[in-house]
Amino acid sequence: MSWRRLRVLVQHLPPESATMTAIRNAMPEDDLAEVSERGEPEKGRWSQVEQLLAVVADRIAHLEYAFICANTEKKKDRPDPPEPIRRPGAKPPKKKTAPLTEQSAQTLFRLINGGAA
């Protein structure tokens, strides 16, 4: 077996395998923190069970959100809606744009009505 073949086999082991667990356990704290910061679950491989578990977790988070909203009197005290768990093959959610301010609305109105010149 070539070294390249061995590397490919090790890289494609499931994350919960004994080999991958040993590699993670041997990593220094700084490297482990860096790897976890740039983690991209959407590039990983998930089984059908993991996909279903993510759906269950998302639905529970949504139920919790609905419960909190139903029991919170003021709208401003309500939390933001939960984000779904990122799944393999799915792009990260797009960041929301800031709401349109009055000044931005006036500028946009002038530009639409020919005030750009």
GROMACS .gro file of N, CA and C in nm:
model
  351
    1MET      N    1   0.085  -0.117   0.000
    1MET     CA    2   0.000   0.000   0.000
    1MET      C    3   0.090   0.124   0.000
    2SER      N    4   0.054   0.221  -0.084
    2SER     CA    5   0.134   0.343  -0.090
    2SER      C    6   0.096   0.436   0.025
    3TRP      N    7   0.185   0.533   0.052
    3TRP     CA    8   0.158   0.630   0.158
    3TRP      C    9   0.036   0.715   0.122
    4ARG      N   10   0.023   0.745  -0.008
    4ARG     CA   11  -0.091   0.825  -0.053
    4ARG      C   12  -0.222   0.752  -0.026
    5ARG      N   13  -0.225   0.622  -0.058
    5ARG     CA   14  -0.346   0.542  -0.035
    5ARG      C   15  -0.380   0.538   0.114
    6LEU      N   16  -0.279   0.522   0.198
    6LEU     CA   17  -0.301   0.520   0.343
    6LEU      C   18  -0.358   0.653   0.391
    7ARG      N   19  -0.301   0.764   0.341
    7ARG     CA   20  -0.351   0.896   0.379
    7ARG      C   21  -0.496   0.914   0.339
    8VAL      N   22  -0.533   0.872   0.219
    8VAL     CA   23  -0.671   0.884   0.171
    8VAL      C   24  -0.765   0.801   0.259
    9LEU      N   25  -0.723   0.681   0.294
    9LEU     CA   26  -0.806   0.596   0.380
    9LEU      C   27  -0.827   0.660   0.517
   10VAL      N   28  -0.722   0.714   0.575
   10VAL     CA   29  -0.734   0.777   0.707
   10VAL      C   30  -0.820   0.902   0.699
   11GLN      N   31  -0.802   0.983   0.595
   11GLN     CA   32  -0.881   1.105   0.582
   11GLN      C   33  -1.030   1.078   0.566
   12HIS      N   34  -1.066   0.964   0.514
   12HIS     CA   35  -1.207   0.934   0.490
   12HIS      C   36  -1.269   0.844   0.598
   13LEU      N   37  -1.199   0.829   0.708
   13LEU     CA   38  -1.258   0.756   0.820
   13LEU      C   39  -1.368   0.840   0.882
   14PRO      N   40  -1.471   0.778   0.940
   14PRO     CA   41  -1.575   0.857   1.006
   14PRO      C   42  -1.518   0.930   1.128
   15PRO      N   43  -1.572   1.047   1.161
   15PRO     CA   44  -1.518   1.125   1.272
   15PRO      C   45  -1.521   1.052   1.406
   16GLU      N   46  -1.614   0.958   1.421
   16GLU     CA   47  -1.623   0.888   1.549
   16GLU      C   48  -1.534   0.764   1.555
   17SER      N   49  -1.455   0.738   1.451
   17SER     CA   50  -1.367   0.621   1.452
   17SER      C   51  -1.257   0.636   1.557
   18ALA      N   52  -1.201   0.523   1.598
   18ALA     CA   53  -1.096   0.525   1.700
   18ALA      C   54  -0.973   0.601   1.651
   19THR      N   55  -0.940   0.587   1.523
   19THR     CA   56  -0.822   0.656   1.468
   19THR      C   57  -0.841   0.807   1.470
   20MET      N   58  -0.957   0.854   1.425
   20MET     CA   59  -0.981   0.999   1.423
   20MET      C   60  -0.990   1.054   1.564
   21THR      N   61  -1.046   0.978   1.657
   21THR     CA   62  -1.051   1.020   1.797
   21THR      C   63  -0.910   1.032   1.854
   22ALA      N   64  -0.824   0.936   1.822
   22ALA     CA   65  -0.685   0.941   1.869
   22ALA      C   66  -0.612   1.061   1.811
   23ILE      N   67  -0.636   1.091   1.684
   23ILE     CA   68  -0.571   1.207   1.620
   23ILE      C   69  -0.617   1.336   1.689
   24ARG      N   70  -0.749   1.348   1.715
   24ARG     CA   71  -0.801   1.467   1.784
   24ARG      C   72  -0.745   1.479   1.925
   25ASN      N   73  -0.737   1.366   1.996
   25ASN     CA   74  -0.686   1.368   2.133
   25ASN      C   75  -0.539   1.406   2.140
   26ALA      N   76  -0.465   1.378   2.033
   26ALA     CA   77  -0.321   1.408   2.031
   26ALA      C   78  -0.293   1.552   1.988
   27MET      N   79  -0.395   1.622   1.940
   27MET     CA   80  -0.373   1.760   1.892
   27MET      C   81  -0.351   1.854   2.010
   28PRO      N   82  -0.259   1.951   1.995
   28PRO     CA   83  -0.243   2.053   2.099
   28PRO      C   84  -0.371   2.138   2.108
   29GLU      N   85  -0.393   2.199   2.224
   29GLU     CA   86  -0.514   2.278   2.249
   29GLU      C   87  -0.532   2.390   2.147
   30ASP      N   88  -0.421   2.458   2.112
   30ASP     CA   89  -0.430   2.570   2.017
   30ASP      C   90  -0.476   2.522   1.880
   31ASP      N   91  -0.419   2.411   1.833
   31ASP     CA   92  -0.457   2.358   1.702
   31ASP      C   93  -0.602   2.311   1.703
   32LEU      N   94  -0.643   2.249   1.811
   32LEU     CA   95  -0.780   2.200   1.821
   32LEU      C   96  -0.879   2.317   1.819
   33ALA      N   97  -0.846   2.426   1.888
   33ALA     CA   98  -0.933   2.545   1.889
   33ALA      C   99  -0.941   2.606   1.749
   34GLU      N  100  -0.828   2.610   1.679
   34GLU     CA  101  -0.825   2.667   1.544
   34GLU      C  102  -0.910   2.583   1.448
   35VAL      N  103  -0.898   2.453   1.457
   35VAL     CA  104  -0.975   2.364   1.369
   35VAL      C  105  -1.124   2.377   1.398
   36SER      N  106  -1.161   2.387   1.525
   36SER     CA  107  -1.303   2.398   1.558
   36SER      C  108  -1.361   2.532   1.515
   37GLU      N  109  -1.279   2.638   1.513
   37GLU     CA  110  -1.326   2.770   1.471
   37GLU      C  111  -1.360   2.772   1.323
   38ARG      N  112  -1.281   2.703   1.242
   38ARG     CA  113  -1.305   2.707   1.098
   38ARG      C  114  -1.379   2.582   1.049
   39GLY      N  115  -1.448   2.515   1.141
   39GLY     CA  116  -1.524   2.396   1.104
   39GLY      C  117  -1.632   2.428   1.003
   40GLU      N  118  -1.649   2.341   0.908
   40GLU     CA  119  -1.749   2.360   0.803
   40GLU      C  120  -1.830   2.231   0.789
   41PRO      N  121  -1.935   2.215   0.870
   41PRO     CA  122  -2.011   2.090   0.864
   41PRO      C  123  -2.076   2.064   0.729
   42GLU      N  124  -2.099   2.170   0.652
   42GLU     CA  125  -2.162   2.149   0.522
   42GLU      C  126  -2.070   2.078   0.423
   43LYS      N  127  -1.941   2.065   0.456
   43LYS     CA  128  -1.848   1.994   0.369
   43LYS      C  129  -1.825   1.851   0.415
   44GLY      N  130  -1.887   1.813   0.525
   44GLY     CA  131  -1.868   1.679   0.579
   44GLY      C  132  -1.963   1.578   0.517
   45ARG      N  133  -1.950   1.455   0.563
   45ARG     CA  134  -2.038   1.348   0.517
   45ARG      C  135  -2.131   1.312   0.632
   46TRP      N  136  -2.261   1.310   0.605
   46TRP     CA  137  -2.357   1.273   0.708
   46TRP      C  138  -2.435   1.152   0.662
   47SER      N  139  -2.465   1.066   0.755
   47SER     CA  140  -2.551   0.952   0.724
   47SER      C  141  -2.697   0.999   0.731
   48GLN      N  142  -2.787   0.910   0.693
   48GLN     CA  143  -2.929   0.944   0.698
   48GLN      C  144  -2.972   0.967   0.843
   49VAL      N  145  -2.914   0.892   0.935
   49VAL     CA  146  -2.948   0.910   1.077
   49VAL      C  147  -2.907   1.049   1.124
   50GLU      N  148  -2.790   1.095   1.083
   50GLU     CA  149  -2.744   1.229   1.123
   50GLU      C  150  -2.831   1.337   1.060
   51GLN      N  151  -2.876   1.315   0.937
   51GLN     CA  152  -2.966   1.412   0.873
   51GLN      C  153  -3.097   1.421   0.951
   52LEU      N  154  -3.152   1.305   0.988
   52LEU     CA  155  -3.278   1.304   1.063
   52LEU      C  156  -3.261   1.366   1.201
   53LEU      N  157  -3.148   1.341   1.264
   53LEU     CA  158  -3.121   1.401   1.395
   53LEU      C  159  -3.113   1.553   1.386
   54ALA      N  160  -3.055   1.604   1.278
   54ALA     CA  161  -3.048   1.748   1.257
   54ALA      C  162  -3.189   1.807   1.240
   55VAL      N  163  -3.275   1.735   1.169
   55VAL     CA  164  -3.414   1.780   1.151
   55VAL      C  165  -3.484   1.786   1.287
   56VAL      N  166  -3.465   1.684   1.369
   56VAL     CA  167  -3.527   1.681   1.501
   56VAL      C  168  -3.476   1.798   1.586
   57ALA      N  169  -3.345   1.820   1.584
   57ALA     CA  170  -3.287   1.930   1.661
   57ALA      C  171  -3.341   2.065   1.614
   58ASP      N  172  -3.356   2.082   1.483
   58ASP     CA  173  -3.411   2.208   1.430
   58ASP      C  174  -3.556   2.228   1.474
   59ARG      N  175  -3.632   2.121   1.471
   59ARG     CA  176  -3.773   2.133   1.510
   59ARG      C  177  -3.788   2.161   1.659
   60ILE      N  178  -3.703   2.100   1.740
   60ILE     CA  179  -3.708   2.128   1.884
   60ILE      C  180  -3.670   2.274   1.910
   61ALA      N  181  -3.567   2.322   1.839
   61ALA     CA  182  -3.527   2.463   1.855
   61ALA      C  183  -3.641   2.555   1.815
   62HIS      N  184  -3.713   2.519   1.709
   62HIS     CA  185  -3.825   2.602   1.664
   62HIS      C  186  -3.940   2.599   1.765
   63LEU      N  187  -3.967   2.482   1.822
   63LEU     CA  188  -4.071   2.473   1.926
   63LEU      C  189  -4.034   2.557   2.049
   64GLU      N  190  -3.907   2.552   2.087
   64GLU     CA  191  -3.861   2.633   2.200
   64GLU      C  192  -3.879   2.782   2.170
   65TYR      N  193  -3.844   2.821   2.047
   65TYR     CA  194  -3.860   2.960   2.005
   65TYR      C  195  -4.007   3.001   2.009
   66ALA      N  196  -4.096   2.915   1.958
   66ALA     CA  197  -4.239   2.946   1.959
   66ALA      C  198  -4.292   2.956   2.101
   67PHE      N  199  -4.245   2.869   2.190
   67PHE     CA  200  -4.287   2.873   2.330
   67PHE      C  201  -4.244   3.003   2.396
   68ILE      N  202  -4.119   3.043   2.372
   68ILE     CA  203  -4.069   3.168   2.431
   68ILE      C  204  -4.146   3.287   2.377
   69CYS      N  205  -4.172   3.289   2.246
   69CYS     CA  206  -4.246   3.401   2.186
   69CYS      C  207  -4.389   3.407   2.239
   70ALA      N  208  -4.452   3.292   2.259
   70ALA     CA  209  -4.589   3.289   2.308
   70ALA      C  210  -4.598   3.337   2.452
   71ASN      N  211  -4.491   3.322   2.528
   71ASN     CA  212  -4.492   3.360   2.669
   71ASN      C  213  -4.416   3.490   2.697
   72THR      N  214  -4.382   3.563   2.592
   72THR     CA  215  -4.315   3.692   2.608
   72THR      C  216  -4.412   3.801   2.564
   73GLU      N  217  -4.439   3.895   2.652
   73GLU     CA  218  -4.540   3.997   2.622
   73GLU      C  219  -4.490   4.100   2.521
   74LYS      N  220  -4.367   4.149   2.539
   74LYS     CA  221  -4.316   4.254   2.452
   74LYS      C  222  -4.242   4.192   2.334
   75LYS      N  223  -4.270   4.244   2.214
   75LYS     CA  224  -4.204   4.192   2.095
   75LYS      C  225  -4.054   4.214   2.099
   76LYS      N  226  -4.011   4.324   2.157
   76LYS     CA  227  -3.868   4.356   2.159
   76LYS      C  228  -3.789   4.260   2.248
   77ASP      N  229  -3.856   4.192   2.340
   77ASP     CA  230  -3.788   4.096   2.429
   77ASP      C  231  -3.776   3.957   2.368
   78ARG      N  232  -3.838   3.936   2.253
   78ARG     CA  233  -3.835   3.804   2.190
   78ARG      C  234  -3.697   3.779   2.128
   79PRO      N  235  -3.650   3.654   2.134
   79PRO     CA  236  -3.521   3.623   2.074
   79PRO      C  237  -3.532   3.614   1.922
   80ASP      N  238  -3.418   3.611   1.856
   80ASP     CA  239  -3.415   3.590   1.711
   80ASP      C  240  -3.455   3.445   1.682
   81PRO      N  241  -3.516   3.420   1.567
   81PRO     CA  242  -3.551   3.282   1.533
   81PRO      C  243  -3.424   3.196   1.525
   82PRO      N  244  -3.435   3.069   1.560
   82PRO     CA  245  -3.316   2.984   1.557
   82PRO      C  246  -3.271   2.955   1.414
   83GLU      N  247  -3.141   2.944   1.395
   83GLU     CA  248  -3.089   2.907   1.263
   83GLU      C  249  -3.081   2.755   1.256
   84PRO      N  250  -3.117   2.698   1.141
   84PRO     CA  251  -3.107   2.552   1.130
   84PRO      C  252  -2.962   2.506   1.132
   85ILE      N  253  -2.942   2.383   1.171
   85ILE     CA  254  -2.808   2.325   1.172
   85ILE      C  255  -2.760   2.315   1.028
   86ARG      N  256  -2.636   2.356   1.005
   86ARG     CA  257  -2.582   2.349   0.868
   86ARG      C  258  -2.564   2.202   0.829
   87ARG      N  259  -2.604   2.172   0.707
   87ARG     CA  260  -2.598   2.036   0.658
   87ARG      C  261  -2.499   2.023   0.543
   88PRO      N  262  -2.448   1.902   0.521
   88PRO     CA  263  -2.356   1.882   0.409
   88PRO      C  264  -2.422   1.919   0.277
   89GLY      N  265  -2.347   1.988   0.193
   89GLY     CA  266  -2.397   2.027   0.062
   89GLY      C  267  -2.479   2.154   0.062
   90ALA      N  268  -2.507   2.209   0.179
   90ALA     CA  269  -2.586   2.332   0.188
   90ALA      C  270  -2.492   2.449   0.215
   91LYS      N  271  -2.518   2.558   0.148
   91LYS     CA  272  -2.436   2.677   0.170
   91LYS      C  273  -2.472   2.740   0.304
   92PRO      N  274  -2.376   2.809   0.368
   92PRO     CA  275  -2.409   2.879   0.492
   92PRO      C  276  -2.517   2.983   0.466
   93PRO      N  277  -2.600   3.014   0.566
   93PRO     CA  278  -2.706   3.111   0.545
   93PRO      C  279  -2.649   3.249   0.512
   94LYS      N  280  -2.721   3.319   0.426
   94LYS     CA  281  -2.678   3.454   0.390
   94LYS      C  282  -2.703   3.548   0.506
   95LYS      N  283  -2.614   3.642   0.522
   95LYS     CA  284  -2.630   3.739   0.629
   95LYS      C  285  -2.739   3.838   0.590
   96LYS      N  286  -2.820   3.872   0.687
   96LYS     CA  287  -2.929   3.965   0.662
   96LYS      C  288  -2.872   4.106   0.645
   97THR      N  289  -2.933   4.181   0.554
   97THR     CA  290  -2.890   4.318   0.535
   97THR      C  291  -2.956   4.407   0.640
   98ALA      N  292  -2.894   4.518   0.665
   98ALA     CA  293  -2.948   4.611   0.764
   98ALA      C  294  -3.079   4.671   0.712
   99PRO      N  295  -3.171   4.706   0.801
   99PRO     CA  296  -3.296   4.765   0.755
   99PRO      C  297  -3.271   4.902   0.691
  100LEU      N  298  -3.359   4.939   0.604
  100LEU     CA  299  -3.348   5.065   0.531
  100LEU      C  300  -3.380   5.182   0.624
  101THR      N  301  -3.284   5.274   0.638
  101THR     CA  302  -3.307   5.390   0.723
  101THR      C  303  -3.381   5.497   0.643
  102GLU      N  304  -3.430   5.598   0.712
  102GLU     CA  305  -3.504   5.705   0.646
  102GLU      C  306  -3.414   5.780   0.547
  103GLN      N  307  -3.290   5.806   0.587
  103GLN     CA  308  -3.196   5.877   0.500
  103GLN      C  309  -3.166   5.793   0.376
  104SER      N  310  -3.146   5.662   0.393
  104SER     CA  311  -3.119   5.575   0.278
  104SER      C  312  -3.240   5.568   0.187
  105ALA      N  313  -3.359   5.569   0.245
  105ALA     CA  314  -3.480   5.565   0.165
  105ALA      C  315  -3.493   5.692   0.081
  106GLN      N  316  -3.462   5.807   0.140
  106GLN     CA  317  -3.469   5.933   0.065
  106GLN      C  318  -3.367   5.936  -0.048
  107THR      N  319  -3.246   5.888  -0.022
  107THR     CA  320  -3.142   5.882  -0.126
  107THR      C  321  -3.185   5.790  -0.239
  108LEU      N  322  -3.239   5.675  -0.205
  108LEU     CA  323  -3.286   5.580  -0.305
  108LEU      C  324  -3.400   5.642  -0.386
  109PHE      N  325  -3.491   5.712  -0.321
  109PHE     CA  326  -3.603   5.776  -0.390
  109PHE      C  327  -3.551   5.879  -0.491
  110ARG      N  328  -3.451   5.959  -0.449
  110ARG     CA  329  -3.394   6.060  -0.541
  110ARG      C  330  -3.327   5.991  -0.661
  111LEU      N  331  -3.254   5.883  -0.637
  111LEU     CA  332  -3.185   5.813  -0.747
  111LEU      C  333  -3.285   5.752  -0.844
  112ILE      N  334  -3.393   5.697  -0.793
  112ILE     CA  335  -3.494   5.637  -0.881
  112ILE      C  336  -3.562   5.743  -0.967
  113ASN      N  337  -3.581   5.861  -0.910
  113ASN     CA  338  -3.650   5.968  -0.982
  113ASN      C  339  -3.556   6.058  -1.061
  114GLY      N  340  -3.439   6.009  -1.096
  114GLY     CA  341  -3.348   6.083  -1.183
  114GLY      C  342  -3.258   6.181  -1.113
  115GLY      N  343  -3.237   6.170  -0.986
  115GLY     CA  344  -3.153   6.263  -0.914
  115GLY      C  345  -3.007   6.222  -0.910
  116ALA      N  346  -2.966   6.125  -0.988
  116ALA     CA  347  -2.827   6.076  -0.984
  116ALA      C  348  -2.733   6.168  -1.060
  117ALA      N  349  -2.784   6.250  -1.147
  117ALA     CA  350  -2.697   6.335  -1.229
  117ALA      C  351  -2.649   6.449  -1.156
   0.00000   0.00000   0.00000
